[in-house]
Amino acid sequence: MKKRILTILTILISALTFACDCDDINPILEFYSSEYVFEGKIISKVYANDSLTYKVTFDISKHYKKGDYPKTLAFDVTAEEEYTGQWTSCDWSAKKNQTWLVYAYKYKGKLTFSGMCSNSKVIDYRPISLREQKILDNGNSFKIENYIFEYENGFNYCINVTDINSILEKGKIKEYKNQTILLNVSIDSNGNLKSVTRQRELIRKKDSIFNLTTKIGDANRNPITEFEKDAIELISQVKKWEVKKHEKTGINVPYIRHIWINYDLKTNKWGYEL
């Protein structure tokens, strides 16, 4: 019995260890970046001569994204491990007669989709959630420039333009009780500093449909310490940051960066980490 339990635990741990590592993608951002978003049934699945790929063709019953509305779309997909001889934890497959919700996008100039690390999925036995359905129904009204972004994929990575070290060198020298703090830096769509907020006091107001941040504020619930006050004063002088753009459309968006500020009592120097 103990041996059986140990075997089961080993299998579970192995499954967790090798599970496909995917970041959650907000459906509206995938919708926004997709060429087509549709519901459709796979009416054919044909393997290539070498069996390393196969072509699936969808009979489309409903388009969600504005544009042209083809009745069918076909995609070339990497074949299953039994044909390729290569297995990864991110393997997936599509089968004839399955009904899918598909977010189709272009990769290297070719239209494709994925059943892994995407919101594309089989909907025969597990229907679209009410939350995602609401996003799909309202997706064409989405304006990306109206939201504030943080960690989401699909944007360039931004850093400061104003030199932070030169500002920190002018910081006050004191015997601070606290010597480290995580701050939120709010940047507008032109790369200009808007505000600096303590992480634990940050308030996000989110859109009820797309679950993206529309406004931020400072709760001001805890007394601000002398160290925190001086740290905020210093970072508030970092006025210029790189502009954040949506990679596909090139549209500028406002965003939040998180920055650790510390003070070394031994060297009496300020430091930071983005």
Short mmCIF file of C-alpha atoms in Angstrom, two decimals:
data_model
loop_
_atom_site.label_atom_id
_atom_site.label_comp_id
_atom_site.label_asym_id
_atom_site.label_seq_id
_atom_site.Cartn_x
_atom_site.Cartn_y
_atom_site.Cartn_z
CA MET A 1 0.00 0.00 0.00
CA LYS A 2 2.79 2.42 0.95
CA LYS A 3 4.62 1.59 -2.28
CA ARG A 4 1.45 2.32 -4.28
CA ILE A 5 0.96 5.68 -2.56
CA LEU A 6 4.61 6.56 -3.20
CA THR A 7 4.20 5.70 -6.89
CA ILE A 8 1.10 7.88 -7.20
CA LEU A 9 2.84 10.79 -5.48
CA THR A 10 5.84 10.42 -7.79
CA ILE A 11 3.58 10.55 -10.84
CA LEU A 12 1.76 13.62 -9.54
CA ILE A 13 4.98 15.44 -8.72
CA SER A 14 6.39 14.58 -12.14
CA ALA A 15 3.25 15.87 -13.82
CA LEU A 16 3.47 19.15 -11.94
CA THR A 17 7.19 19.48 -12.60
CA PHE A 18 6.85 19.01 -16.34
CA ALA A 19 3.53 20.80 -16.84
CA CYS A 20 3.50 23.28 -19.70
CA ASP A 21 4.62 26.65 -18.39
CA CYS A 22 2.15 29.24 -19.73
CA ASP A 23 1.28 32.74 -18.65
CA ASP A 24 -2.44 33.43 -18.45
CA ILE A 25 -3.59 35.52 -21.41
CA ASN A 26 -6.48 37.88 -20.84
CA PRO A 27 -8.99 36.90 -23.59
CA ILE A 28 -9.48 40.50 -24.68
CA LEU A 29 -5.77 40.97 -25.38
CA GLU A 30 -5.70 37.77 -27.43
CA PHE A 31 -8.91 38.89 -29.16
CA TYR A 32 -7.33 42.27 -29.92
CA SER A 33 -4.18 40.71 -31.42
CA SER A 34 -5.96 37.99 -33.39
CA GLU A 35 -6.82 38.03 -37.08
CA TYR A 36 -9.95 35.97 -36.51
CA VAL A 37 -11.90 34.86 -33.45
CA PHE A 38 -14.56 32.29 -34.21
CA GLU A 39 -16.50 29.18 -33.25
CA GLY A 40 -16.21 26.32 -35.70
CA LYS A 41 -16.31 22.56 -36.22
CA ILE A 42 -13.36 20.62 -37.62
CA ILE A 43 -14.64 19.02 -40.81
CA SER A 44 -11.35 17.51 -41.95
CA LYS A 45 -7.96 16.51 -40.59
CA VAL A 46 -5.37 15.49 -43.16
CA TYR A 47 -1.79 14.50 -42.38
CA ALA A 48 1.08 15.58 -44.60
CA ASN A 49 2.98 12.91 -46.55
CA ASP A 50 5.68 12.78 -43.87
CA SER A 51 3.02 12.77 -41.08
CA LEU A 52 4.94 15.49 -39.21
CA THR A 53 2.12 18.00 -39.63
CA TYR A 54 -1.57 17.91 -40.37
CA LYS A 55 -4.11 20.33 -41.77
CA VAL A 56 -7.38 20.96 -39.97
CA THR A 57 -10.24 22.72 -41.68
CA PHE A 58 -12.95 24.50 -39.71
CA ASP A 59 -16.51 25.05 -40.81
CA ILE A 60 -17.17 28.36 -39.07
CA SER A 61 -20.54 28.88 -37.42
CA LYS A 62 -19.86 32.23 -35.73
CA HIS A 63 -17.33 35.03 -36.15
CA TYR A 64 -16.69 37.39 -33.24
CA LYS A 65 -14.14 39.82 -34.67
CA LYS A 66 -15.06 42.44 -37.25
CA GLY A 67 -13.52 42.06 -40.67
CA ASP A 68 -14.01 39.56 -43.44
CA TYR A 69 -15.99 36.46 -42.54
CA PRO A 70 -14.71 33.35 -44.33
CA LYS A 71 -16.97 30.31 -44.08
CA THR A 72 -14.00 27.97 -43.67
CA LEU A 73 -10.40 28.34 -42.48
CA ALA A 74 -7.60 25.80 -42.60
CA PHE A 75 -4.51 25.58 -40.40
CA ASP A 76 -1.32 23.51 -40.53
CA VAL A 77 -0.53 22.05 -37.11
CA THR A 78 2.40 20.04 -35.75
CA ALA A 79 1.47 16.37 -35.53
CA GLU A 80 1.19 14.34 -32.35
CA GLU A 81 4.17 12.78 -30.57
CA GLU A 82 3.41 9.33 -31.96
CA TYR A 83 4.26 10.69 -35.42
CA THR A 84 7.02 13.19 -34.65
CA GLY A 85 8.74 11.13 -31.95
CA GLN A 86 9.16 14.31 -29.92
CA TRP A 87 7.09 14.84 -26.77
CA THR A 88 6.81 18.02 -24.74
CA SER A 89 4.46 19.05 -21.93
CA CYS A 90 2.98 21.64 -24.30
CA ASP A 91 1.75 19.05 -26.84
CA TRP A 92 -1.88 19.26 -27.92
CA SER A 93 -3.98 18.01 -30.81
CA ALA A 94 -7.17 18.78 -32.69
CA LYS A 95 -9.58 16.09 -33.83
CA LYS A 96 -12.17 15.83 -36.55
CA ASN A 97 -15.75 16.73 -35.48
CA GLN A 98 -14.56 18.74 -32.47
CA THR A 99 -16.07 22.20 -32.03
CA TRP A 100 -13.58 24.90 -31.07
CA LEU A 101 -13.40 28.50 -30.01
CA VAL A 102 -10.38 29.72 -31.98
CA TYR A 103 -8.22 32.82 -31.58
CA ALA A 104 -6.32 32.76 -34.89
CA TYR A 105 -3.20 34.90 -35.27
CA LYS A 106 -0.32 35.34 -37.68
CA TYR A 107 3.08 33.88 -36.89
CA LYS A 108 5.92 34.47 -39.33
CA GLY A 109 3.36 35.67 -41.82
CA LYS A 110 1.26 32.51 -41.58
CA LEU A 111 -2.17 32.18 -40.02
CA THR A 112 -2.21 29.73 -37.12
CA PHE A 113 -3.73 28.92 -33.72
CA SER A 114 -2.78 26.93 -30.65
CA GLY A 115 -4.58 24.70 -28.21
CA MET A 116 -1.94 25.44 -25.56
CA CYS A 117 -0.91 28.77 -23.97
CA SER A 118 -3.95 30.33 -25.62
CA ASN A 119 -7.65 30.82 -25.02
CA SER A 120 -8.40 28.62 -28.05
CA LYS A 121 -10.13 25.46 -26.84
CA VAL A 122 -12.57 22.65 -27.50
CA ILE A 123 -16.07 23.72 -26.44
CA ASP A 124 -18.01 20.50 -27.03
CA TYR A 125 -18.14 19.44 -23.38
CA ARG A 126 -16.94 22.57 -21.60
CA PRO A 127 -18.79 25.60 -22.93
CA ILE A 128 -17.40 29.14 -23.03
CA SER A 129 -17.58 30.74 -19.58
CA LEU A 130 -19.99 33.61 -19.01
CA ARG A 131 -17.05 35.93 -18.34
CA GLU A 132 -15.29 35.07 -21.59
CA GLN A 133 -18.54 35.19 -23.54
CA LYS A 134 -19.08 38.74 -22.32
CA ILE A 135 -15.59 39.66 -23.52
CA LEU A 136 -16.23 38.07 -26.93
CA ASP A 137 -19.53 39.89 -27.32
CA ASN A 138 -17.94 43.25 -26.49
CA GLY A 139 -14.48 42.72 -27.99
CA ASN A 140 -14.96 44.98 -31.01
CA SER A 141 -15.55 48.00 -28.77
CA PHE A 142 -12.25 47.52 -26.91
CA LYS A 143 -9.77 50.43 -27.05
CA ILE A 144 -6.39 49.39 -25.71
CA GLU A 145 -5.21 52.96 -25.06
CA ASN A 146 -7.88 53.37 -22.36
CA TYR A 147 -6.23 50.87 -19.99
CA ILE A 148 -3.19 50.76 -17.72
CA PHE A 149 -0.86 47.80 -18.16
CA GLU A 150 1.71 46.04 -15.96
CA TYR A 151 2.91 42.51 -16.73
CA GLU A 152 0.81 41.63 -19.77
CA ASN A 153 2.43 40.02 -22.82
CA GLY A 154 2.38 41.69 -26.22
CA PHE A 155 4.15 44.91 -25.23
CA ASN A 156 7.75 46.12 -25.23
CA TYR A 157 9.69 46.07 -21.96
CA CYS A 158 10.19 49.62 -20.66
CA ILE A 159 12.82 51.20 -18.41
CA ASN A 160 13.63 54.69 -17.25
CA VAL A 161 15.01 57.38 -19.56
CA THR A 162 15.91 59.80 -16.75
CA ASP A 163 19.05 58.56 -14.98
CA ILE A 164 17.98 57.20 -11.58
CA ASN A 165 21.49 56.85 -10.13
CA SER A 166 22.24 60.55 -10.57
CA ILE A 167 19.07 61.36 -8.64
CA LEU A 168 19.74 58.87 -5.86
CA GLU A 169 23.24 60.30 -5.37
CA LYS A 170 21.56 63.50 -4.17
CA GLY A 171 19.41 61.65 -1.63
CA LYS A 172 19.39 62.56 2.04
CA ILE A 173 21.73 60.81 4.48
CA LYS A 174 19.88 59.69 7.60
CA GLU A 175 19.63 56.86 10.13
CA TYR A 176 16.43 55.44 8.66
CA LYS A 177 14.49 52.81 10.59
CA ASN A 178 13.25 51.21 7.38
CA GLN A 179 15.65 50.83 4.49
CA THR A 180 13.69 49.22 1.65
CA ILE A 181 10.37 49.76 -0.10
CA LEU A 182 8.59 48.66 -3.27
CA LEU A 183 7.14 51.59 -5.20
CA ASN A 184 4.76 51.75 -8.16
CA VAL A 185 5.61 54.24 -10.87
CA SER A 186 2.67 55.28 -13.06
CA ILE A 187 3.66 56.36 -16.58
CA ASP A 188 1.40 57.93 -19.20
CA SER A 189 1.25 56.91 -22.86
CA ASN A 190 3.94 59.46 -23.77
CA GLY A 191 6.44 58.15 -21.23
CA ASN A 192 5.88 60.90 -18.66
CA LEU A 193 5.74 60.21 -14.92
CA LYS A 194 2.26 60.58 -13.46
CA SER A 195 2.58 59.38 -9.88
CA VAL A 196 4.57 57.29 -7.39
CA THR A 197 2.69 55.03 -4.98
CA ARG A 198 3.68 52.55 -2.29
CA GLN A 199 2.96 49.00 -3.48
CA ARG A 200 0.92 48.01 -0.42
CA GLU A 201 -1.23 51.12 -0.81
CA LEU A 202 -1.92 50.81 -4.52
CA ILE A 203 -5.60 50.69 -5.50
CA ARG A 204 -6.59 49.41 -8.93
CA LYS A 205 -9.97 50.15 -10.48
CA LYS A 206 -10.76 47.51 -13.08
CA ASP A 207 -13.14 47.38 -16.00
CA SER A 208 -16.10 45.07 -15.31
CA ILE A 209 -16.05 43.52 -18.79
CA PHE A 210 -12.38 43.15 -19.72
CA ASN A 211 -10.86 42.94 -16.21
CA LEU A 212 -8.14 45.47 -17.04
CA THR A 213 -7.04 48.43 -14.94
CA THR A 214 -8.60 51.77 -15.84
CA LYS A 215 -7.43 53.87 -12.86
CA ILE A 216 -5.04 53.62 -9.95
CA GLY A 217 -4.94 55.43 -6.63
CA ASP A 218 -3.27 55.52 -3.24
CA ALA A 219 -5.23 54.08 -0.31
CA ASN A 220 -3.19 56.07 2.24
CA ARG A 221 -4.26 53.61 4.93
CA ASN A 222 -0.90 53.33 6.73
CA PRO A 223 1.20 56.20 8.10
CA ILE A 224 4.04 57.07 5.76
CA THR A 225 7.51 56.73 7.29
CA GLU A 226 10.36 59.17 6.89
CA PHE A 227 12.23 56.70 4.68
CA GLU A 228 9.17 56.14 2.48
CA LYS A 229 8.60 59.86 2.13
CA ASP A 230 12.20 60.49 1.03
CA ALA A 231 12.18 57.50 -1.34
CA ILE A 232 8.99 58.72 -3.02
CA GLU A 233 10.43 62.23 -3.27
CA LEU A 234 13.52 60.90 -5.04
CA ILE A 235 11.69 58.65 -7.52
CA SER A 236 9.24 61.45 -8.27
CA GLN A 237 12.18 63.19 -9.95
CA VAL A 238 12.48 60.40 -12.53
CA LYS A 239 10.26 62.21 -15.00
CA LYS A 240 10.89 60.40 -18.29
CA TRP A 241 10.41 56.69 -19.08
CA GLU A 242 10.35 54.68 -22.26
CA VAL A 243 7.06 54.66 -24.15
CA LYS A 244 5.12 51.40 -23.89
CA LYS A 245 3.62 50.17 -27.15
CA HIS A 246 1.40 47.30 -28.16
CA GLU A 247 3.72 45.26 -30.37
CA LYS A 248 1.22 44.40 -33.09
CA THR A 249 -0.55 47.74 -33.51
CA GLY A 250 2.15 50.13 -32.26
CA ILE A 251 -0.39 51.96 -30.08
CA ASN A 252 1.03 53.75 -27.01
CA VAL A 253 -0.46 52.78 -23.65
CA PRO A 254 -0.07 53.98 -20.04
CA TYR A 255 1.58 51.54 -17.66
CA ILE A 256 2.93 50.81 -14.18
CA ARG A 257 6.52 49.86 -13.36
CA HIS A 258 7.57 48.49 -9.97
CA ILE A 259 10.84 49.65 -8.46
CA TRP A 260 12.62 48.59 -5.26
CA ILE A 261 14.33 51.44 -3.40
CA ASN A 262 16.83 50.75 -0.62
CA TYR A 263 19.19 52.65 1.65
CA ASP A 264 22.44 51.10 2.92
CA LEU A 265 23.20 52.28 6.46
CA LYS A 266 26.83 51.12 6.17
CA THR A 267 27.66 53.11 3.03
CA ASN A 268 24.95 55.77 3.38
CA LYS A 269 23.98 55.23 -0.24
CA TRP A 270 20.64 54.88 -1.98
CA GLY A 271 20.08 52.09 -4.47
CA TYR A 272 17.33 50.70 -6.69
CA GLU A 273 16.26 47.65 -8.65
CA LEU A 274 13.72 47.57 -11.47
#
